[in-house]
Backbone as a ProteinNet text record, in pm:
[ID]
protein_1_A
[PRIMARY]
XXXXXXXXXXXXXXXXXXXXXXXXXXXXXXXXXXXXXXXXXXXXXXXXXXXXXXXXXXXXXXXXXXXXXXXXXXXXXXXXXXXXXXXXXXXXX
[TERTIARY]
84.6	0	88.9	38.7	115.2	29.2	95.9	31	22.4	-97.6	-113.3	-157	-209.1	-263	-267.9	-242.4	-258.3	-373.1	-491.3	-604.4	-580.2	-642.2	-623.6	-710.6	-813.7	-902.1	-957.8	-1012	-1075	-1193.7	-1270.4	-1385.3	-1344.8	-1239.8	-1192.7	-1143	-1072.2	-1021	-1131.7	-1234.8	-1346.9	-1422.2	-1438.9	-1506.2	-1429.9	-1297.4	-1216.5	-1214.4	-1207.2	-1210.2	-1344.3	-1453.5	-1585.3	-1595.6	-1541.9	-1544	-1465.2	-1347.4	-1266.3	-1339.1	-1403.8	-1479.3	-1591.8	-1657	-1765.3	-1712.7	-1583.6	-1520	-1451.1	-1468.6	-1412.2	-1268	-1218.1	-1080.2	-1084.6	-1019.9	-1013.9	-909.9	-952.6	-863.4	-880.4	-773.9	-775.7	-731.9	-799.6	-762.1	-679.2	-554.9	-464.4	-456.8	-446.7	-421.4	-542.5	-664.3	-782	-790	-732.5	-737.3	-629.4	-537.1	-431.5	-474.7	-587.1	-630.1	-661.8	-694.3	-719.4	-593.9	-477.2	-351.4	-297	-378.1	-329.4	-285.8	-175.1	-114.9	0.9	-9.6	96.9	175.2	109.7	169.5	186.3	271.8	282.7	147.8	121.7	-8.4	-22.5	84.1	72.1	119.3	68.4	112.4	49.4	-56.2	-119.6	-211.2	-278.1	-373.5	-310.4	-346.7	-300.3	-400	-412.5	-493.6	-397.8	-426.5	-340.6	-424.8	-368.1	-436.3	-341.3	-397.9	-316.8	-225.3	-112.4	-13	-72.8	-159.5	-214.8	-316.1	-362.5	-461.6	-402.4	-271	-207.6	-237.1	-215.9	-233.4	-380.3	-469.8	-612.6	-664.2	-626.8	-671.3	-616	-490.2	-431.3	-504.7	-542.2	-616	-754.8	-821.9	-954.7	-948.2	-847.8	-833.5	-798.2	-713.1	-678.5	-801.9	-885	-1007.3	-1102.9	-1111.7	-1196.9	-1148.2	-1018.6	-962.1	-972.5	-979.8	-988.4	-1132.4	-1230.9	-1372.3	-1411.7	-1493.6	-1545	-1697.5	-1759.2	-1905.5	-1969.6	-2082	-2160.9	-2238.6	-2254.8	-2334.2	-2480	-2541.8	-2682.1	-2768.7	-2865.9	-2959.4	-3055	-3096.2	-3192.4	-3322.5	-3379.9	-3503.2	-3619.9	-3712.4	-3835.8	-3912.6	-4008.9	-4083.4	-4153.4	-4193.3	-4267.6	-4177.8	-4046.2	-3953.7	-3881.2	-3862.3	-3784	-3637.1	-3569.2	-3428.3	-3340.1	-3224.4	-3129.2	-3032.2	-2927.2	-2824.9	-2759.1	-2727	-2664	-2531.1	-2507.9	-2380.5	-2363.9	-2466	-2453.6	-2444.6	-2373.7	-2360.3	-2366.5	-2357.6	-2361.8	-2231	-2162.7	-2036.7	-2065.1	-2038.5	-2055.6	-1918.9	-1894	-1765.2	-1786.4
-117.6	0	123.6	230.3	353.6	472.8	569.9	696.5	779.5	828.8	904.2	1048.4	1080.5	1215.6	1246	1371.9	1419.1	1520.2	1478.4	1571.1	1680.4	1796	1908.8	1896.5	1812.9	1796.9	1655.1	1618.8	1487.8	1475.1	1582	1580.1	1553.8	1622.4	1599.8	1456.7	1406.5	1269.7	1167.2	1181.8	1088.4	1099.6	1221.1	1241.7	1175.2	1192.2	1132.7	980.5	925.4	779.6	724.7	792.6	749.3	761.9	870.4	887.7	776.9	744.7	636.9	503.6	477.2	352.7	343.3	456.3	454.8	425	446.1	416.1	279.7	203.8	69.9	63.5	172	176.5	164.4	60.8	42.6	137.4	225.1	325.2	327.8	369.1	379.8	520	575.5	704.9	679.1	720.8	701.5	827.7	812.8	925	993.7	947.8	1018.2	1016.2	915.8	908.7	993.9	1044.7	1129.4	1274.5	1312.3	1451.4	1498.4	1407.4	1444.5	1490.1	1462.9	1502	1634.1	1712	1841.9	1926.2	1991.5	2065.1	1986.8	1855.4	1767.2	1710	1704.2	1647.5	1757.6	1736.2	1834.5	1851.3	1970.4	1999.9	1939.6	1932.2	1884.3	1739.8	1672.8	1538	1428.5	1460.1	1357.3	1267.2	1323.6	1248	1206.4	1087.7	1039.9	939.4	937.7	837.3	737.2	610.5	502.5	407.6	363.7	269.2	156.4	48.1	-64.3	-19.6	-86	-49.6	-44.4	-139.2	-143.1	-31.5	37.2	144.7	284.7	295.1	424.9	525.8	488.8	584.1	621.6	522.7	551.4	640	608.4	688.7	830.7	843.9	976.6	1058.7	994.2	1064.2	1104.7	1018.7	1051.7	1168.2	1170.4	1280	1409.5	1400.5	1519.6	1575.5	1487.2	1532.3	1596.3	1539.2	1597.1	1736.8	1750.8	1879.9	1984.7	1942.5	2035.8	2071.3	2008.4	2030.7	2175.3	2227.7	2364	2357.7	2450.7	2451.7	2475.9	2409.6	2435.6	2564.5	2645.2	2767.9	2731.9	2816.8	2792.8	2821.3	2733.4	2756.6	2867.6	2949.6	3054.4	2989.8	3041.5	2980.5	3005.1	2911.2	2930	3045.7	3100.1	3216.7	3190.9	3065.5	3036.8	2987.7	2980.3	2935.6	3055.1	3050.5	3158.7	3147.3	3258.6	3255.7	3246.6	3180.1	3164.6	3279.4	3267.6	3374.5	3394.3	3516.4	3550.5	3479.5	3412.8	3348.9	3212.9	3160.4	3028.6	2921.3	2815.1	2704.2	2572.4	2464	2331.4	2262.6	2206.1	2137.2	1989	1936.6	1795	1732.8	1621.3	1553.3	1412.3
0	0	0	-65.8	-76.9	-35.5	27.6	61.4	-66.4	-97.1	-222	-200.8	-82.5	-63	86.2	122	259	262	306.4	311.9	414.8	393.4	484.8	609.4	603.9	718.7	720.9	835.6	848.9	753.8	739.3	648.4	505.2	459.7	323.1	306.5	406.4	398.5	387.9	470.4	465.5	334.1	283.7	155.6	42	39.2	-67.6	-59.2	60.9	76.5	26.3	58.1	10.2	-141.6	-198	-343.7	-411.1	-357.5	-415	-404.7	-291.3	-274.7	-377.4	-407.1	-505.9	-645.7	-667.9	-797	-795.4	-687.3	-680	-632.4	-573.5	-523.5	-371.3	-318.9	-174.1	-116.1	-27	31.2	182.6	250.7	396.6	435.6	535.1	590.3	715.4	711.9	824.4	908.5	1039.2	1128.3	1185	1152.1	1201.6	1353.9	1418.2	1564.2	1630.2	1550.7	1605.5	1622.6	1561.7	1565.9	1707.6	1797.3	1935.9	2007.3	1949.7	2011.7	1962.4	1888.9	1841.2	1960.2	1946.2	2055.8	2115.1	2110	2156.2	2038.3	1922.4	1801	1696.8	1597.7	1489.3	1419.5	1366.8	1307.1	1167.8	1090.8	953.3	941.3	840	808.8	892	967.3	1049.4	967.9	868.1	787.3	655.1	609.4	478.4	424	292.8	225.7	162.9	186.6	139.5	53.8	-59.9	-149.3	-185.2	-239.3	-286	-399.2	-413.8	-515.4	-656	-688.3	-824.2	-850.3	-746.1	-761.7	-750.2	-734.8	-709.3	-820.3	-944.7	-1055.6	-1074.1	-1065.6	-1083	-969.9	-846.3	-732.2	-740.2	-780.3	-796.2	-900.6	-1011.3	-1117.2	-1068.8	-991.8	-939.7	-841.8	-755.7	-660	-733.4	-834.6	-912.7	-984	-1039	-1105.9	-1005	-887.1	-783.4	-745.8	-725.2	-685.7	-795.6	-921.4	-1033.7	-1069.6	-1003.7	-1037.6	-1012.7	-1101.2	-1091.4	-1080.6	-1008.9	-999.1	-1135.5	-1157.1	-1277.5	-1256.7	-1361.2	-1343.9	-1316	-1237	-1203.4	-1325.1	-1348.5	-1458.3	-1418	-1513.9	-1478.7	-1429.9	-1320.3	-1268.2	-1362.2	-1358.7	-1434.7	-1372.1	-1444.7	-1396.9	-1263.6	-1238.7	-1115.5	-1001.4	-1023	-918.2	-857.4	-724.2	-662.2	-702.2	-716.1	-755.1	-630.9	-645.7	-536.3	-532.9	-449.9	-444.4	-579.9	-608.7	-736.8	-750.6	-864.6	-893	-827.4	-762.2	-698	-804.8	-774.7	-866.7	-792.5	-866.9	-810.5	-847.3	-748.2	-772.7	-790.1	-908.9	-937.2	-957.9	-891.8	-905.5	-952.9
[MASK]
+++++++++++++++++++++++++++++++++++++++++++++++++++++++++++++++++++++++++++++++++++++++++++++

């Protein structure tokens, strides 16, 4: 198994592991139990995503595509629908 990514937060790590699982890539989030030691442990490098050797390139490409995703522009509302905040979009990954 190889470390392929260091998420910035526990939420991002769990989201990426779930996204990889939905694509058929078995991934593990390392270090989530170390976050309780902040202040006693270094702040960076505690979290890591690890995948099997044969999935390294595919998982890296999936994470890169996720990180490069841009929000879709909001469609103009129909006349009978209330409009949302100006410039809001939907992020699809």
